[in-house]
PDB file of C-alpha atoms and ligand atoms in Angstrom:
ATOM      1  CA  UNK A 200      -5.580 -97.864 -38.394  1.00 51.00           C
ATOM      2  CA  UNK A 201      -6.570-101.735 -38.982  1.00 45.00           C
ATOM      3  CA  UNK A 202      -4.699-102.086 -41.717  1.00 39.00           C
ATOM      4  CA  UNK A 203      -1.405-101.695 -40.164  1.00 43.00           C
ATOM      5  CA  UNK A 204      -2.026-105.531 -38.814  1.00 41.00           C
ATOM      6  CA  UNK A 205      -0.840-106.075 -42.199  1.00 40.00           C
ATOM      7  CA  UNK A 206       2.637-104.352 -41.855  1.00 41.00           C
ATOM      8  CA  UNK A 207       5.166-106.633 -43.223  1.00 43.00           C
ATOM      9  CA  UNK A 208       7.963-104.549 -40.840  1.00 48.00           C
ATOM     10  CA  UNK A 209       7.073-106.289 -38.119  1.00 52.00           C
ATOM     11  CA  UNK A 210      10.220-105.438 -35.775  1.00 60.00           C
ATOM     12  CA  UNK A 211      10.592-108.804 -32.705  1.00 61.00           C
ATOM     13  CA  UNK A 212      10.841-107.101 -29.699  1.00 58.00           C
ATOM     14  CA  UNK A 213      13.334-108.421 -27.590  1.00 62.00           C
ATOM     15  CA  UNK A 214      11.311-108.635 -24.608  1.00 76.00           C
ATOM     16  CA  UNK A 215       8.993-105.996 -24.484  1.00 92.00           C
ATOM     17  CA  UNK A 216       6.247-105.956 -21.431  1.00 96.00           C
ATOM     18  CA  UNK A 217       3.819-103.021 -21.807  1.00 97.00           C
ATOM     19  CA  UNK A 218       0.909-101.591 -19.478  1.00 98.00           C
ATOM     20  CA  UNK A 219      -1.645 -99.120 -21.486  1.00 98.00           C
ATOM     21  CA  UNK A 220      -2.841 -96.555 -18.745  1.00 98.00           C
ATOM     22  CA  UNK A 221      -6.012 -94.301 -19.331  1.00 97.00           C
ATOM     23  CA  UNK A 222      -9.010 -93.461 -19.584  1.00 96.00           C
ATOM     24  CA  UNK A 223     -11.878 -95.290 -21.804  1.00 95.00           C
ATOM     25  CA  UNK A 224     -11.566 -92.974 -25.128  1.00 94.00           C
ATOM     26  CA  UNK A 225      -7.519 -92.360 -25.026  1.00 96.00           C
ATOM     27  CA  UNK A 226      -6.744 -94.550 -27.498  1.00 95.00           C
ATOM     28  CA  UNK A 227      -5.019 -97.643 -25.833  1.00 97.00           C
ATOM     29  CA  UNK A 228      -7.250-100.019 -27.900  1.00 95.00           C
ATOM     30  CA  UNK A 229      -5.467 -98.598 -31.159  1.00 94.00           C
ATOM     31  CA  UNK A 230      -1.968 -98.064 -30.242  1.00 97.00           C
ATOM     32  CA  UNK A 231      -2.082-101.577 -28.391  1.00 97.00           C
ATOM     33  CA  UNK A 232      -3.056-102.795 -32.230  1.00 95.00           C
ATOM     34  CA  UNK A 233      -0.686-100.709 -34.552  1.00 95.00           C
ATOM     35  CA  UNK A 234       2.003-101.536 -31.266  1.00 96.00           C
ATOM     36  CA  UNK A 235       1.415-105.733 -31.115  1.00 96.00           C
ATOM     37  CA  UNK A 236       1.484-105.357 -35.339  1.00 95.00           C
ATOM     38  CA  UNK A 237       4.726-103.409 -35.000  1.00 94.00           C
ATOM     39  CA  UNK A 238       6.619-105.937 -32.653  1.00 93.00           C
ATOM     40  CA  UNK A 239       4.715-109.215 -32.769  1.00 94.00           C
ATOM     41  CA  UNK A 240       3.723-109.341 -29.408  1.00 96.00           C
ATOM     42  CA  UNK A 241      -0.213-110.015 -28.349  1.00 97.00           C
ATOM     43  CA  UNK A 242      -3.068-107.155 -27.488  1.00 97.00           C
ATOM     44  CA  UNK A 243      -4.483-108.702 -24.258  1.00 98.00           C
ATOM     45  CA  UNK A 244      -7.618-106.095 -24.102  1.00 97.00           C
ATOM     46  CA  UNK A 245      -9.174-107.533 -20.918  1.00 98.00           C
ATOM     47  CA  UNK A 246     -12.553-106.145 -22.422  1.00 96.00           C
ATOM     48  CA  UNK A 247     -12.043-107.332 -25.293  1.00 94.00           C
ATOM     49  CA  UNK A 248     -11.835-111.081 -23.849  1.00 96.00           C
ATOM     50  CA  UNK A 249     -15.013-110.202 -21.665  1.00 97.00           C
ATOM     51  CA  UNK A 250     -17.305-109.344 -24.704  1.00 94.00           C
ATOM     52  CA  UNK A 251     -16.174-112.254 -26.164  1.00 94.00           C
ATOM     53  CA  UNK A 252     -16.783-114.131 -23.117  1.00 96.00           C
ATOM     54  CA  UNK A 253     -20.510-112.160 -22.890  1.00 95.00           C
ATOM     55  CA  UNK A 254     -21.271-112.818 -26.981  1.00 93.00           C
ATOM     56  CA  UNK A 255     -20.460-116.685 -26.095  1.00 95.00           C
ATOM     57  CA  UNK A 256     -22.672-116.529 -23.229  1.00 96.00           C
ATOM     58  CA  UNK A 257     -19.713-118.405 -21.654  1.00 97.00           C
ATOM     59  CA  UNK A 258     -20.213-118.734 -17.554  1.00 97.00           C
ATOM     60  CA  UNK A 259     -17.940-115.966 -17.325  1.00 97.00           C
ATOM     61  CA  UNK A 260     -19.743-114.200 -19.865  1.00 97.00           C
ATOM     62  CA  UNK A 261     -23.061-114.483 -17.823  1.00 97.00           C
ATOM     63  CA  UNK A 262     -21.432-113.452 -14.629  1.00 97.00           C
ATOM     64  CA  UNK A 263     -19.711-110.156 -15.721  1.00 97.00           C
ATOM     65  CA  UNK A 264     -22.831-109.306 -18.462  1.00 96.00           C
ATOM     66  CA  UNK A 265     -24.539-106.784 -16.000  1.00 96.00           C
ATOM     67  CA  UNK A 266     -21.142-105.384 -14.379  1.00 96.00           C
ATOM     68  CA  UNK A 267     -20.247-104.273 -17.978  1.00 96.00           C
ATOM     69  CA  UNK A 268     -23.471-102.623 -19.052  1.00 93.00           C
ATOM     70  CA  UNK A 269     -23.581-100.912 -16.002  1.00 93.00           C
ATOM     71  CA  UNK A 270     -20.154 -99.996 -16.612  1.00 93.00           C
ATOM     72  CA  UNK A 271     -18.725-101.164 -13.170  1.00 95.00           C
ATOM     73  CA  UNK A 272     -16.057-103.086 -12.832  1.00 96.00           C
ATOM     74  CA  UNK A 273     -16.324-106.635 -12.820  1.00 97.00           C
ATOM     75  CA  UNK A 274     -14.791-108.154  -9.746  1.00 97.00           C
ATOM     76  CA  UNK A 275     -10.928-108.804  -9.377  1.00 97.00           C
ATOM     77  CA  UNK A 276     -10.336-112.397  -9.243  1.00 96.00           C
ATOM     78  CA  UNK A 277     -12.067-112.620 -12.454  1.00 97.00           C
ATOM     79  CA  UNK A 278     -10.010-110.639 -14.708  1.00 97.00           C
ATOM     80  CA  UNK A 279      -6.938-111.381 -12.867  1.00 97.00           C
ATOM     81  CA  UNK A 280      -7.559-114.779 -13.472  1.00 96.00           C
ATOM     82  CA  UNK A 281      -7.804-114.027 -17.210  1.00 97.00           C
ATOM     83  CA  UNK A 282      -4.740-112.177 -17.389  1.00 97.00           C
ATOM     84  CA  UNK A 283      -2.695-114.647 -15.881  1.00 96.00           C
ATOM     85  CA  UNK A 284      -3.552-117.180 -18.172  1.00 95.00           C
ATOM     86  CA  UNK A 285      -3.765-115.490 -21.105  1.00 97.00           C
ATOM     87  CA  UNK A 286       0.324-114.230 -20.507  1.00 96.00           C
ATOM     88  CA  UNK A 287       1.633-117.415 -19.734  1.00 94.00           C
ATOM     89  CA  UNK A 288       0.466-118.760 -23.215  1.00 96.00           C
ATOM     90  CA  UNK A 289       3.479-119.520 -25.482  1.00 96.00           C
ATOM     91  CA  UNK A 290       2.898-116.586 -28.020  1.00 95.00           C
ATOM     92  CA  UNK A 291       3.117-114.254 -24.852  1.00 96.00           C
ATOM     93  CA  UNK A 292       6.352-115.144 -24.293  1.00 94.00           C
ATOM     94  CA  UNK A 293       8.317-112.446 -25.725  1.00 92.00           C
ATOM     95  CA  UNK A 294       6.380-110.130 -24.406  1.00 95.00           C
ATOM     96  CA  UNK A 295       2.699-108.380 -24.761  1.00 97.00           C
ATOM     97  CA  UNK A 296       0.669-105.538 -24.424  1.00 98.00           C
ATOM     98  CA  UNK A 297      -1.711-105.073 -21.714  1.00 98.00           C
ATOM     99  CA  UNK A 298      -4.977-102.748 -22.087  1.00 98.00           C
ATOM    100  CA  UNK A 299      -7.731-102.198 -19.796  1.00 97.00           C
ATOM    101  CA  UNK A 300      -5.630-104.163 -17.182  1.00 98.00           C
ATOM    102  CA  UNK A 301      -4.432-103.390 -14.080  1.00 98.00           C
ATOM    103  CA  UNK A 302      -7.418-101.542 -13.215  1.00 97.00           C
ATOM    104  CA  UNK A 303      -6.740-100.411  -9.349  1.00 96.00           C
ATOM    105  CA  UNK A 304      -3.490-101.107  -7.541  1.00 95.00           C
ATOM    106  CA  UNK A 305      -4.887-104.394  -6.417  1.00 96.00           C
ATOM    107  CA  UNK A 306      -5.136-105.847  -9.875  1.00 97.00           C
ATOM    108  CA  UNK A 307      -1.298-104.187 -10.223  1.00 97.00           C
ATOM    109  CA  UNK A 308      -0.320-105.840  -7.044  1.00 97.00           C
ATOM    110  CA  UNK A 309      -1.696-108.769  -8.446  1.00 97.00           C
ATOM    111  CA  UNK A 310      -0.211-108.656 -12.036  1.00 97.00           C
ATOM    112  CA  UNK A 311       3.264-108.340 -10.001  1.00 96.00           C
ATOM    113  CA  UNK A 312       3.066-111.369  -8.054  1.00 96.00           C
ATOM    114  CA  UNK A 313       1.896-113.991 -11.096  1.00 94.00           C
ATOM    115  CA  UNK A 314       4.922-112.059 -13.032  1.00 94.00           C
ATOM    116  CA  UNK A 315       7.098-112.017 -10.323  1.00 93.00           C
ATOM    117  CA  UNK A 316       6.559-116.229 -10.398  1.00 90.00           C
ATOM    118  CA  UNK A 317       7.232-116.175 -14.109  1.00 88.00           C
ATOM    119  CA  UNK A 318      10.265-114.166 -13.424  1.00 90.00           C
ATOM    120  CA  UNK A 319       9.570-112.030 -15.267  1.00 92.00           C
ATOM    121  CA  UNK A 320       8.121-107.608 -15.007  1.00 94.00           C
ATOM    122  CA  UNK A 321       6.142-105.550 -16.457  1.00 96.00           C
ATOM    123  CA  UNK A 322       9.010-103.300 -18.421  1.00 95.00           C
ATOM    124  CA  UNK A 323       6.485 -99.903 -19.356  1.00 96.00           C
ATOM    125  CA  UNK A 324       3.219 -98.748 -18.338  1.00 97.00           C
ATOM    126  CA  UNK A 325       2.580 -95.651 -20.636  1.00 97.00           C
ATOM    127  CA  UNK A 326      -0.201 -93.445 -19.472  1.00 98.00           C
ATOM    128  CA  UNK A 327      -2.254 -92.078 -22.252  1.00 98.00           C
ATOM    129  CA  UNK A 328      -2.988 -88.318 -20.640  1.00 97.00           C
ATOM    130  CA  UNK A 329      -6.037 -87.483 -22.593  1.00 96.00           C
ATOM    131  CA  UNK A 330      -8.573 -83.863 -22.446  1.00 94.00           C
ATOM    132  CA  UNK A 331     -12.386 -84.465 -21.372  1.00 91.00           C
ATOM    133  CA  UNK A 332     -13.252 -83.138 -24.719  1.00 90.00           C
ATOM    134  CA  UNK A 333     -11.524 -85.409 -26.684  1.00 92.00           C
ATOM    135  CA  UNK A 334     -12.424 -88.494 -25.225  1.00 93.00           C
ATOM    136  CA  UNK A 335     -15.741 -87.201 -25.460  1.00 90.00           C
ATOM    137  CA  UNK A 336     -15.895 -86.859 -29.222  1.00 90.00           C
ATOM    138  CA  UNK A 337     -13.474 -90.049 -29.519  1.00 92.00           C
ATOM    139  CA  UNK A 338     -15.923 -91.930 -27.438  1.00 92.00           C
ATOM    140  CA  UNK A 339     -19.167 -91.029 -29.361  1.00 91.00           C
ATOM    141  CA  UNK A 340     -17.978 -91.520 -32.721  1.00 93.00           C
ATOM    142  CA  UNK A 341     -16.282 -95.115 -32.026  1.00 93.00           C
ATOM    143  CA  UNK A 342     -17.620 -98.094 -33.737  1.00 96.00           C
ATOM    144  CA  UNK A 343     -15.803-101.159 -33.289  1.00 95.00           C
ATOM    145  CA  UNK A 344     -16.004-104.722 -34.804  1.00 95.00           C
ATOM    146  CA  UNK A 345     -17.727-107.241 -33.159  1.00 92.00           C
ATOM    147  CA  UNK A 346     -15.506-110.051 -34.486  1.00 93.00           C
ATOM    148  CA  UNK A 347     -12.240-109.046 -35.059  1.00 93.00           C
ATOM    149  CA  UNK A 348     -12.337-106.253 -32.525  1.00 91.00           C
ATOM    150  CA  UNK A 349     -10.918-103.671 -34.947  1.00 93.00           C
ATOM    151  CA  UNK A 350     -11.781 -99.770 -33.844  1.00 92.00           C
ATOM    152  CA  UNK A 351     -12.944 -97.332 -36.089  1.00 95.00           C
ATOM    153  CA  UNK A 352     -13.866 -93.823 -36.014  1.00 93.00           C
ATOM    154  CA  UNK A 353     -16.768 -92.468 -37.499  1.00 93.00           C
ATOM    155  CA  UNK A 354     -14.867 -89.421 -37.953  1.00 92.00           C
ATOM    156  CA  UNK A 355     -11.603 -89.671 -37.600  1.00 89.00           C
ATOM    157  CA  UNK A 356     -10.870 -93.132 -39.122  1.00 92.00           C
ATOM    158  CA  UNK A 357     -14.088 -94.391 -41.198  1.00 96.00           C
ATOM    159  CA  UNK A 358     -14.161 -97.679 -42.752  1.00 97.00           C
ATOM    160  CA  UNK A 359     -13.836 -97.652 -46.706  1.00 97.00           C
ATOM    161  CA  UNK A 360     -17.226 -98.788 -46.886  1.00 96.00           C
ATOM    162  CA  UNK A 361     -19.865 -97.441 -44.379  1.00 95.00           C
ATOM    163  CA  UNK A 362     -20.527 -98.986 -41.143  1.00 94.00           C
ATOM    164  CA  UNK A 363     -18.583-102.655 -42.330  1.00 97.00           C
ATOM    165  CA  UNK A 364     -14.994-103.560 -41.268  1.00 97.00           C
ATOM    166  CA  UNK A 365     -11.811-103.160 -43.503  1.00 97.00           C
ATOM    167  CA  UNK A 366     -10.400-106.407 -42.049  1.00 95.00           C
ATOM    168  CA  UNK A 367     -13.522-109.060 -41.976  1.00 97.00           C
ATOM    169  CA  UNK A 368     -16.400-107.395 -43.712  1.00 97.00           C
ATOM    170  CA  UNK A 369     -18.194-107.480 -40.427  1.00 97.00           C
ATOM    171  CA  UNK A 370     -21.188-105.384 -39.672  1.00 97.00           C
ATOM    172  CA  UNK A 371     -19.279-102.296 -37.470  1.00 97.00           C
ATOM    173  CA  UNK A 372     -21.963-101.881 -33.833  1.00 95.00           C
ATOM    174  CA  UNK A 373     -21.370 -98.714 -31.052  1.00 94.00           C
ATOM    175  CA  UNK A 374     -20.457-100.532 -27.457  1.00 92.00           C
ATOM    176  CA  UNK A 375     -23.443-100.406 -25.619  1.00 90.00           C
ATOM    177  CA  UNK A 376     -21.444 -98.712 -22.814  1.00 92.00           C
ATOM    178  CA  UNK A 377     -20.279 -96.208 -25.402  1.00 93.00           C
ATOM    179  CA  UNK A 378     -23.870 -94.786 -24.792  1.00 89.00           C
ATOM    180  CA  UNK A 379     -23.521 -91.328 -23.087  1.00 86.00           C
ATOM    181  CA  UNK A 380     -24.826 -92.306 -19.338  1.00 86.00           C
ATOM    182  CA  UNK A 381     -22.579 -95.301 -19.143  1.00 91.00           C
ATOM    183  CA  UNK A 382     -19.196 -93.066 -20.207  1.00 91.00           C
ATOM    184  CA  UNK A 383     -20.121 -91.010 -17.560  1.00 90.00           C
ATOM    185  CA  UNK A 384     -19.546 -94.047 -15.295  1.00 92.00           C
ATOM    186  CA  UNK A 385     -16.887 -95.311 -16.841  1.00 94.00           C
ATOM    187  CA  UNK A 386     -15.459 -92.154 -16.784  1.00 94.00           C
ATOM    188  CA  UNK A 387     -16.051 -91.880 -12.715  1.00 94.00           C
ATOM    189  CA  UNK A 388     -15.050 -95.232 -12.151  1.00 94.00           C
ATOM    190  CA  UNK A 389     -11.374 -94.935 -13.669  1.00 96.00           C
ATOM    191  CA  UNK A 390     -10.722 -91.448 -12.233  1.00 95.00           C
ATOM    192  CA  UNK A 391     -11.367 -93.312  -8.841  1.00 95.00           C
ATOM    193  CA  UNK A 392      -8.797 -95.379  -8.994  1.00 95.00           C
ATOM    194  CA  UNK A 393      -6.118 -93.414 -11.312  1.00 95.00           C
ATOM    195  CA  UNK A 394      -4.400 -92.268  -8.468  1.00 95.00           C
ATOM    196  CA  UNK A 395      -3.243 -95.337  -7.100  1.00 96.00           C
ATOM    197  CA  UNK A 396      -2.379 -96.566 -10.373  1.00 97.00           C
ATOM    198  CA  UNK A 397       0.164 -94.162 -11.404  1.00 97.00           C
ATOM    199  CA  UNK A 398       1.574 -93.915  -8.158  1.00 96.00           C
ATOM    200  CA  UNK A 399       1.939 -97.367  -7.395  1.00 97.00           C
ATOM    201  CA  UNK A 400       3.744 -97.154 -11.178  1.00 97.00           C
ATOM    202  CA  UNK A 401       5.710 -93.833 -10.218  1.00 96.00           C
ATOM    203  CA  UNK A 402       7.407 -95.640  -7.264  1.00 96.00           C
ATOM    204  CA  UNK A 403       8.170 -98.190  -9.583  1.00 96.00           C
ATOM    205  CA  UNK A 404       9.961 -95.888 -11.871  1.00 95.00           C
ATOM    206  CA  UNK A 405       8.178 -97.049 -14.760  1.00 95.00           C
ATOM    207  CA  UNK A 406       5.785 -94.829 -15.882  1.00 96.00           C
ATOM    208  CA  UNK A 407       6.280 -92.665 -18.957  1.00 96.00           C
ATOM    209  CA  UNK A 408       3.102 -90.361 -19.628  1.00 97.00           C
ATOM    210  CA  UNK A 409       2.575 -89.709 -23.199  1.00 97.00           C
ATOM    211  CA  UNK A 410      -0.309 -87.418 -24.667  1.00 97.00           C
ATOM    212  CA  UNK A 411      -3.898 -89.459 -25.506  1.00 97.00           C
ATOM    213  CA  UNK A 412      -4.721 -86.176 -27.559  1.00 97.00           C
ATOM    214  CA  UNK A 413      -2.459 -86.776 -30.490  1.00 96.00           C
ATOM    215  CA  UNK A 414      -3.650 -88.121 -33.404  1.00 94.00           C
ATOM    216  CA  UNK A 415      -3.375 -92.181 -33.375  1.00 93.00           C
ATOM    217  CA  UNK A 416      -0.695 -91.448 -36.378  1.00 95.00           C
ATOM    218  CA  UNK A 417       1.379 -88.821 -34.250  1.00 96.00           C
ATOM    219  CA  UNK A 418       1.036 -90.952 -31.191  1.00 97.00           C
ATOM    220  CA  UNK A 419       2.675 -94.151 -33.189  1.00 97.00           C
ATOM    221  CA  UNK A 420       5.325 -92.690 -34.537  1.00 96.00           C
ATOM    222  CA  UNK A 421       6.375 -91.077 -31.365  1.00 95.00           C
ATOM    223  CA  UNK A 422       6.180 -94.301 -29.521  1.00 95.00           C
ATOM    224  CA  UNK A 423       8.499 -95.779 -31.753  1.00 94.00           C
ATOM    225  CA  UNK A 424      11.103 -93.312 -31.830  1.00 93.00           C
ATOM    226  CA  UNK A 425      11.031 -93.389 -28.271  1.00 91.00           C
ATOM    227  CA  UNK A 426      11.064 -96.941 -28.203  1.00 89.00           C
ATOM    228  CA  UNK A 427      14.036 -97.502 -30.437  1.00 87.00           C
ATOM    229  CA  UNK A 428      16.446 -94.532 -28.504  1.00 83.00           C
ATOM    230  CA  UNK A 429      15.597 -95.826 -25.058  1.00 80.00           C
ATOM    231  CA  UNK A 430      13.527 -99.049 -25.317  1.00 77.00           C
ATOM    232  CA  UNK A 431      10.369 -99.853 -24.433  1.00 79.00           C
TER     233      UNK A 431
HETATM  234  P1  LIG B 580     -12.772-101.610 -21.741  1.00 92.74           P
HETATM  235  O1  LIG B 580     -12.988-102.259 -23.068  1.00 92.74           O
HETATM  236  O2  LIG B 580     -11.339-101.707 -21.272  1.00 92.74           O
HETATM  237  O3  LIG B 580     -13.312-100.210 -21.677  1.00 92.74           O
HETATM  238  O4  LIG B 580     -13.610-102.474 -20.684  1.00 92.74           O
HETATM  239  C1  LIG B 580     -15.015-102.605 -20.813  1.00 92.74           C
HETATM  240  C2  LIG B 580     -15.594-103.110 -19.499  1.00 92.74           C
HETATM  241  O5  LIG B 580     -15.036-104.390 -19.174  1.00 92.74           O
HETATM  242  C3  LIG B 580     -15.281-102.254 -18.270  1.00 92.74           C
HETATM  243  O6  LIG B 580     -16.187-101.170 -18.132  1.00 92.74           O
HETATM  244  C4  LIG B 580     -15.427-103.276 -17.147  1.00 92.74           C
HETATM  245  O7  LIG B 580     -16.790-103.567 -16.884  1.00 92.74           O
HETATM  246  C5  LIG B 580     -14.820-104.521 -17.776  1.00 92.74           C
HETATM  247  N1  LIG B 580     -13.368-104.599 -17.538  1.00 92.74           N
HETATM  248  C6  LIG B 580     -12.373-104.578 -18.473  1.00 92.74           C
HETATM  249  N2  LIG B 580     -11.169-104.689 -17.896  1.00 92.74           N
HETATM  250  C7  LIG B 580     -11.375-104.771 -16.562  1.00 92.74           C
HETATM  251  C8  LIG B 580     -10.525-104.890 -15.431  1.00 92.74           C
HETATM  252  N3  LIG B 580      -9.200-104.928 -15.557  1.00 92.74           N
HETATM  253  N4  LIG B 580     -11.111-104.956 -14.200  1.00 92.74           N
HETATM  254  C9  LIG B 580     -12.437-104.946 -14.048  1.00 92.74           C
HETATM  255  N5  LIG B 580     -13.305-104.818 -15.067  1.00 92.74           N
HETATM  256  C10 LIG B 580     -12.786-104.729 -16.330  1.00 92.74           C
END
């Protein structure tokens, strides 16, 4: 749902500091987009900022390059390091939406302590609960944009015009670890460390589980009325 970038409702959020929880394939990428549109706070997609980084053939870039395709993590210090930057930037400072980071509780414990400096906390984590199958089919259909970092499905949300993005007229590519082997590891790699997650966010009393199977539409809409009763 690119387009919603556009929306001219954009509601300020009054403070709003959000976690996306789940796996690859539950649709954090897209409700972090139609979300940061919504209340005019930043997507910080720490993969996103690691392609980049990998495209640019930064020093970072070279250093994470093989972690990625593999589709291990790339080690801690690096992304925390990225995070922590990137949130004390001025347009972060109402708030912003975090996806793909924390990945274990040490990158949580982490996050905590920079915040914690800032004074300032992480207000939500949601965690996207999503079926095998569907991340499946979500997973092999996605095509993103390599420059504006827009997600389409090839299904599910095509671009009007085949294989090129809405927003930039950019030629739409499949993530190289979108390739079946490398989900698989993905997939194994962020089960291991779920459990820590969502109980170092359960003690916390911040955690609000919310269903990665809906549609992106459903999904939205729900957030927001839930948002607006109780807050983020
Ligand atoms: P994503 O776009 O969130 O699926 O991330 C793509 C890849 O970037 C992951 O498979 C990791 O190799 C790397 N990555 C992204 N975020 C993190 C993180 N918080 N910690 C470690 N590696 C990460």
């Amino acid at each position: 749902m690119p387009e919603s970038n556009n929306s001219k409702k954009g509601k300020k959020s009054n403070g709003m500091r959000l976690v996306l929880l789940g796996p690859p394939g539950a649709g954090k990428g897209t409700q972090a987009e139609v979300l940061s549109a919504e209340y005019e706070i930043p997507h910080i997609s720490t993969g996103d900022i690691l392609r980049e980084a990998v495209r640019e053939e930064t020093e970072i870039g070279k250093e994470v390059n093989s972690f990625m395709e593999r589709g291990e993590l790339v080690p801690d210090n690096i992304v925390t390091e990225i995070v922590v930057n990137r949130v004390a930037k001025p347009d972060a400072s109402r708030g912003f939406i975090l996806d793909g980071y924390p990945r274990n509780k040490g990158q949580a414990e982490s996050l905590d302590k920079a915040l914690e400096g800032k004074k300032i906390r992480i207000d939500r984590v949601l965690y996207f609960k999503t079926s095998q199958s569907v991340i499946i089919k979500r997973l092999s259909g996605r095509r993103v944009c390599p420059k504006c970092n827009s997600i389409y499905h090839l299904k599910n949300n095509p671009p009007k015009k085949d294989e090129i993005c809405d927003r930039c007229a950019s030629k739409l590519l499949q993530r190289k670890d979108d390739k079946e082997d490398t989900v698989k590891k993905r997939l194994a790699v962020y089960k291991e460390a779920e459990e820590g997650l969502l109980g170092y966010y359960k003690t916390k009393n911040i955690l609000k589980e919310v269903s990665g199977d809906l549609s992106a539409e459903k999904l939205f809409r729900s957030l927001k009325a839930s948002f607006k009763k109780e807050g983020p």
